[in-house]
């Protein structure tokens, strides 16, 4: 664990690099440095509180973003950001000497992380014991990260794709690109996001300009309503039930609409947003090791 003088030295060096004025005008950084200066360590709860101060209307009265293991009073030795806190990610976190995981998605195989039905399950028990034995605090960061302005996941995705300048100022889900064949867009997205395979409903030779980017699993009704409102040439989404948006797009095309659908997969459609959490968080917690560990895609393709 680094001492307070080391943290102060870090900020002094940073000040020389970026200029005093910039630091003075960065309240979150100043607040964090004051916190570091007053004590030898920072707790999980203090990190959470610092993050929540940047989220409009937080804390929420009802949210899935709760601690799944550990406690708010424990000192933080390092932070890991990830999409899913898989057993492999937990093992890598332990190996890195960190004890605080911030994960975007559920840990225990259901949206609310309910575990009453898993008490005798060997997979659940192994994972829970791994977290408990090694003193790992695990916080889900889903509702809050999406509620950040701008949306942390959407911003990370746009940054990874290099589409920031093409995003609509009022709705970052709407992207206006130079007219490009869909096949070329798919190649770009796969390359930038590390996606091995996508599923497509439509015509890959279609030239697309208006793109609707909806990472994750917004649900069929939300996706279909957005298609109707935005009138995109193509929608890139994380996942969709096969009887919902894919069937809607197939019928829309048969009707005569020039719209296509690309399903990227849930994990890889949002992972860049959790990777972006690291550079967003580091200036707020100077001197603390913060890393991104990818949970990767669970599927292989034959």
PDB file of N, CA and C in Angstrom, residues 64-105:
ATOM      1  N   UNK A  64     -30.179  -2.190  -8.540  1.00  0.00           N
ATOM      2  CA  UNK A  64     -29.458  -3.461  -8.438  1.00  0.00           C
ATOM      3  C   UNK A  64     -27.992  -3.222  -8.084  1.00  0.00           C
ATOM      4  N   UNK A  65     -27.595  -1.958  -8.030  1.00  0.00           N
ATOM      5  CA  UNK A  65     -26.188  -1.609  -7.788  1.00  0.00           C
ATOM      6  C   UNK A  65     -25.874  -1.627  -6.299  1.00  0.00           C
ATOM      7  N   UNK A  66     -25.723  -2.833  -5.772  1.00  0.00           N
ATOM      8  CA  UNK A  66     -25.413  -3.031  -4.357  1.00  0.00           C
ATOM      9  C   UNK A  66     -24.144  -3.862  -4.236  1.00  0.00           C
ATOM     10  N   UNK A  67     -23.577  -3.874  -3.032  1.00  0.00           N
ATOM     11  CA  UNK A  67     -22.419  -4.728  -2.768  1.00  0.00           C
ATOM     12  C   UNK A  67     -22.868  -6.191  -2.763  1.00  0.00           C
ATOM     13  N   UNK A  68     -22.215  -7.025  -3.554  1.00  0.00           N
ATOM     14  CA  UNK A  68     -22.544  -8.447  -3.617  1.00  0.00           C
ATOM     15  C   UNK A  68     -21.647  -9.270  -2.693  1.00  0.00           C
ATOM     16  N   UNK A  69     -20.538  -8.689  -2.292  1.00  0.00           N
ATOM     17  CA  UNK A  69     -19.647  -9.321  -1.306  1.00  0.00           C
ATOM     18  C   UNK A  69     -18.797  -8.227  -0.673  1.00  0.00           C
ATOM     19  N   UNK A  70     -18.162  -8.552   0.442  1.00  0.00           N
ATOM     20  CA  UNK A  70     -17.348  -7.571   1.136  1.00  0.00           C
ATOM     21  C   UNK A  70     -18.212  -6.569   1.881  1.00  0.00           C
ATOM     22  N   UNK A  71     -17.576  -5.502   2.369  1.00  0.00           N
ATOM     23  CA  UNK A  71     -18.323  -4.482   3.106  1.00  0.00           C
ATOM     24  C   UNK A  71     -17.736  -3.105   2.845  1.00  0.00           C
ATOM     25  N   UNK A  72     -18.530  -2.088   3.094  1.00  0.00           N
ATOM     26  CA  UNK A  72     -18.153  -0.722   2.761  1.00  0.00           C
ATOM     27  C   UNK A  72     -17.003  -0.194   3.612  1.00  0.00           C
ATOM     28  N   UNK A  73     -16.760  -0.796   4.761  1.00  0.00           N
ATOM     29  CA  UNK A  73     -15.756  -0.267   5.679  1.00  0.00           C
ATOM     30  C   UNK A  73     -14.341  -0.783   5.396  1.00  0.00           C
ATOM     31  N   UNK A  74     -14.201  -1.760   4.524  1.00  0.00           N
ATOM     32  CA  UNK A  74     -12.862  -2.316   4.296  1.00  0.00           C
ATOM     33  C   UNK A  74     -12.015  -1.390   3.440  1.00  0.00           C
ATOM     34  N   UNK A  75     -10.711  -1.361   3.729  1.00  0.00           N
ATOM     35  CA  UNK A  75      -9.781  -0.532   2.983  1.00  0.00           C
ATOM     36  C   UNK A  75      -9.524  -1.113   1.592  1.00  0.00           C
ATOM     37  N   UNK A  76      -9.348  -0.238   0.631  1.00  0.00           N
ATOM     38  CA  UNK A  76      -9.142  -0.649  -0.758  1.00  0.00           C
ATOM     39  C   UNK A  76      -7.648  -0.764  -1.059  1.00  0.00           C
ATOM     40  N   UNK A  77      -7.245  -1.914  -1.585  1.00  0.00           N
ATOM     41  CA  UNK A  77      -5.849  -2.105  -1.999  1.00  0.00           C
ATOM     42  C   UNK A  77      -5.681  -1.923  -3.504  1.00  0.00           C
ATOM     43  N   UNK A  78      -6.767  -1.952  -4.242  1.00  0.00           N
ATOM     44  CA  UNK A  78      -6.740  -1.788  -5.687  1.00  0.00           C
ATOM     45  C   UNK A  78      -8.129  -2.053  -6.232  1.00  0.00           C
ATOM     46  N   UNK A  79      -8.428  -1.453  -7.383  1.00  0.00           N
ATOM     47  CA  UNK A  79      -9.750  -1.583  -7.983  1.00  0.00           C
ATOM     48  C   UNK A  79      -9.644  -2.230  -9.355  1.00  0.00           C
ATOM     49  N   UNK A  80     -10.579  -3.139  -9.639  1.00  0.00           N
ATOM     50  CA  UNK A  80     -10.672  -3.777 -10.947  1.00  0.00           C
ATOM     51  C   UNK A  80     -12.043  -3.484 -11.535  1.00  0.00           C
ATOM     52  N   UNK A  81     -12.067  -3.009 -12.762  1.00  0.00           N
ATOM     53  CA  UNK A  81     -13.312  -2.804 -13.496  1.00  0.00           C
ATOM     54  C   UNK A  81     -13.479  -3.953 -14.486  1.00  0.00           C
ATOM     55  N   UNK A  82     -14.716  -4.431 -14.631  1.00  0.00           N
ATOM     56  CA  UNK A  82     -14.965  -5.543 -15.552  1.00  0.00           C
ATOM     57  C   UNK A  82     -16.440  -5.571 -15.930  1.00  0.00           C
ATOM     58  N   UNK A  83     -16.784  -6.358 -16.933  1.00  0.00           N
ATOM     59  CA  UNK A  83     -18.187  -6.541 -17.299  1.00  0.00           C
ATOM     60  C   UNK A  83     -18.840  -7.552 -16.365  1.00  0.00           C
ATOM     61  N   UNK A  84     -18.256  -8.748 -16.284  1.00  0.00           N
ATOM     62  CA  UNK A  84     -18.764  -9.812 -15.415  1.00  0.00           C
ATOM     63  C   UNK A  84     -17.673 -10.236 -14.446  1.00  0.00           C
ATOM     64  N   UNK A  85     -18.031 -10.361 -13.184  1.00  0.00           N
ATOM     65  CA  UNK A  85     -17.079 -10.854 -12.187  1.00  0.00           C
ATOM     66  C   UNK A  85     -17.065 -12.378 -12.248  1.00  0.00           C
ATOM     67  N   UNK A  86     -16.474 -12.909 -13.294  1.00  0.00           N
ATOM     68  CA  UNK A  86     -16.360 -14.353 -13.441  1.00  0.00           C
ATOM     69  C   UNK A  86     -15.337 -14.882 -12.431  1.00  0.00           C
ATOM     70  N   UNK A  87     -15.326 -16.177 -12.249  1.00  0.00           N
ATOM     71  CA  UNK A  87     -14.328 -16.770 -11.351  1.00  0.00           C
ATOM     72  C   UNK A  87     -12.923 -16.439 -11.843  1.00  0.00           C
ATOM     73  N   UNK A  88     -12.728 -16.458 -13.149  1.00  0.00           N
ATOM     74  CA  UNK A  88     -11.410 -16.127 -13.702  1.00  0.00           C
ATOM     75  C   UNK A  88     -11.033 -14.678 -13.395  1.00  0.00           C
ATOM     76  N   UNK A  89     -11.980 -13.761 -13.541  1.00  0.00           N
ATOM     77  CA  UNK A  89     -11.713 -12.354 -13.224  1.00  0.00           C
ATOM     78  C   UNK A  89     -11.392 -12.185 -11.742  1.00  0.00           C
ATOM     79  N   UNK A  90     -12.116 -12.889 -10.884  1.00  0.00           N
ATOM     80  CA  UNK A  90     -11.850 -12.820  -9.447  1.00  0.00           C
ATOM     81  C   UNK A  90     -10.432 -13.321  -9.147  1.00  0.00           C
ATOM     82  N   UNK A  91     -10.040 -14.433  -9.772  1.00  0.00           N
ATOM     83  CA  UNK A  91      -8.699 -14.981  -9.567  1.00  0.00           C
ATOM     84  C   UNK A  91      -7.629 -13.999 -10.028  1.00  0.00           C
ATOM     85  N   UNK A  92      -7.859 -13.331 -11.154  1.00  0.00           N
ATOM     86  CA  UNK A  92      -6.894 -12.352 -11.663  1.00  0.00           C
ATOM     87  C   UNK A  92      -6.843 -11.124 -10.756  1.00  0.00           C
ATOM     88  N   UNK A  93      -7.980 -10.766 -10.177  1.00  0.00           N
ATOM     89  CA  UNK A  93      -8.020  -9.650  -9.235  1.00  0.00           C
ATOM     90  C   UNK A  93      -7.170  -9.960  -8.008  1.00  0.00           C
ATOM     91  N   UNK A  94      -7.325 -11.170  -7.485  1.00  0.00           N
ATOM     92  CA  UNK A  94      -6.521 -11.601  -6.338  1.00  0.00           C
ATOM     93  C   UNK A  94      -5.042 -11.585  -6.684  1.00  0.00           C
ATOM     94  N   UNK A  95      -4.719 -12.085  -7.872  1.00  0.00           N
ATOM     95  CA  UNK A  95      -3.331 -12.114  -8.314  1.00  0.00           C
ATOM     96  C   UNK A  95      -2.732 -10.728  -8.473  1.00  0.00           C
ATOM     97  N   UNK A  96      -3.573  -9.745  -8.783  1.00  0.00           N
ATOM     98  CA  UNK A  96      -3.099  -8.373  -8.964  1.00  0.00           C
ATOM     99  C   UNK A  96      -2.986  -7.616  -7.649  1.00  0.00           C
ATOM    100  N   UNK A  97      -3.412  -8.259  -6.545  1.00  0.00           N
ATOM    101  CA  UNK A  97      -3.334  -7.608  -5.245  1.00  0.00           C
ATOM    102  C   UNK A  97      -4.447  -6.604  -4.996  1.00  0.00           C
ATOM    103  N   UNK A  98      -5.502  -6.667  -5.804  1.00  0.00           N
ATOM    104  CA  UNK A  98      -6.642  -5.770  -5.632  1.00  0.00           C
ATOM    105  C   UNK A  98      -7.724  -6.473  -4.815  1.00  0.00           C
ATOM    106  N   UNK A  99      -8.621  -5.686  -4.225  1.00  0.00           N
ATOM    107  CA  UNK A  99      -9.678  -6.304  -3.419  1.00  0.00           C
ATOM    108  C   UNK A  99     -11.044  -5.645  -3.618  1.00  0.00           C
ATOM    109  N   UNK A 100     -11.185  -4.849  -4.682  1.00  0.00           N
ATOM    110  CA  UNK A 100     -12.457  -4.187  -4.962  1.00  0.00           C
ATOM    111  C   UNK A 100     -12.765  -4.323  -6.456  1.00  0.00           C
ATOM    112  N   UNK A 101     -13.802  -5.103  -6.767  1.00  0.00           N
ATOM    113  CA  UNK A 101     -14.226  -5.295  -8.149  1.00  0.00           C
ATOM    114  C   UNK A 101     -15.487  -4.473  -8.405  1.00  0.00           C
ATOM    115  N   UNK A 102     -15.478  -3.708  -9.491  1.00  0.00           N
ATOM    116  CA  UNK A 102     -16.663  -2.974  -9.938  1.00  0.00           C
ATOM    117  C   UNK A 102     -17.111  -3.628 -11.235  1.00  0.00           C
ATOM    118  N   UNK A 103     -18.240  -4.328 -11.192  1.00  0.00           N
ATOM    119  CA  UNK A 103     -18.730  -5.108 -12.334  1.00  0.00           C
ATOM    120  C   UNK A 103     -20.036  -4.521 -12.846  1.00  0.00           C
ATOM    121  N   UNK A 104     -20.224  -4.564 -14.154  1.00  0.00           N
ATOM    122  CA  UNK A 104     -21.433  -3.975 -14.741  1.00  0.00           C
ATOM    123  C   UNK A 104     -22.637  -4.903 -14.638  1.00  0.00           C
ATOM    124  N   UNK A 105     -22.411  -6.200 -14.717  1.00  0.00           N
ATOM    125  CA  UNK A 105     -23.522  -7.141 -14.794  1.00  0.00           C
ATOM    126  C   UNK A 105     -23.602  -8.038 -13.543  1.00  0.00           C
TER     127      UNK A 105
END
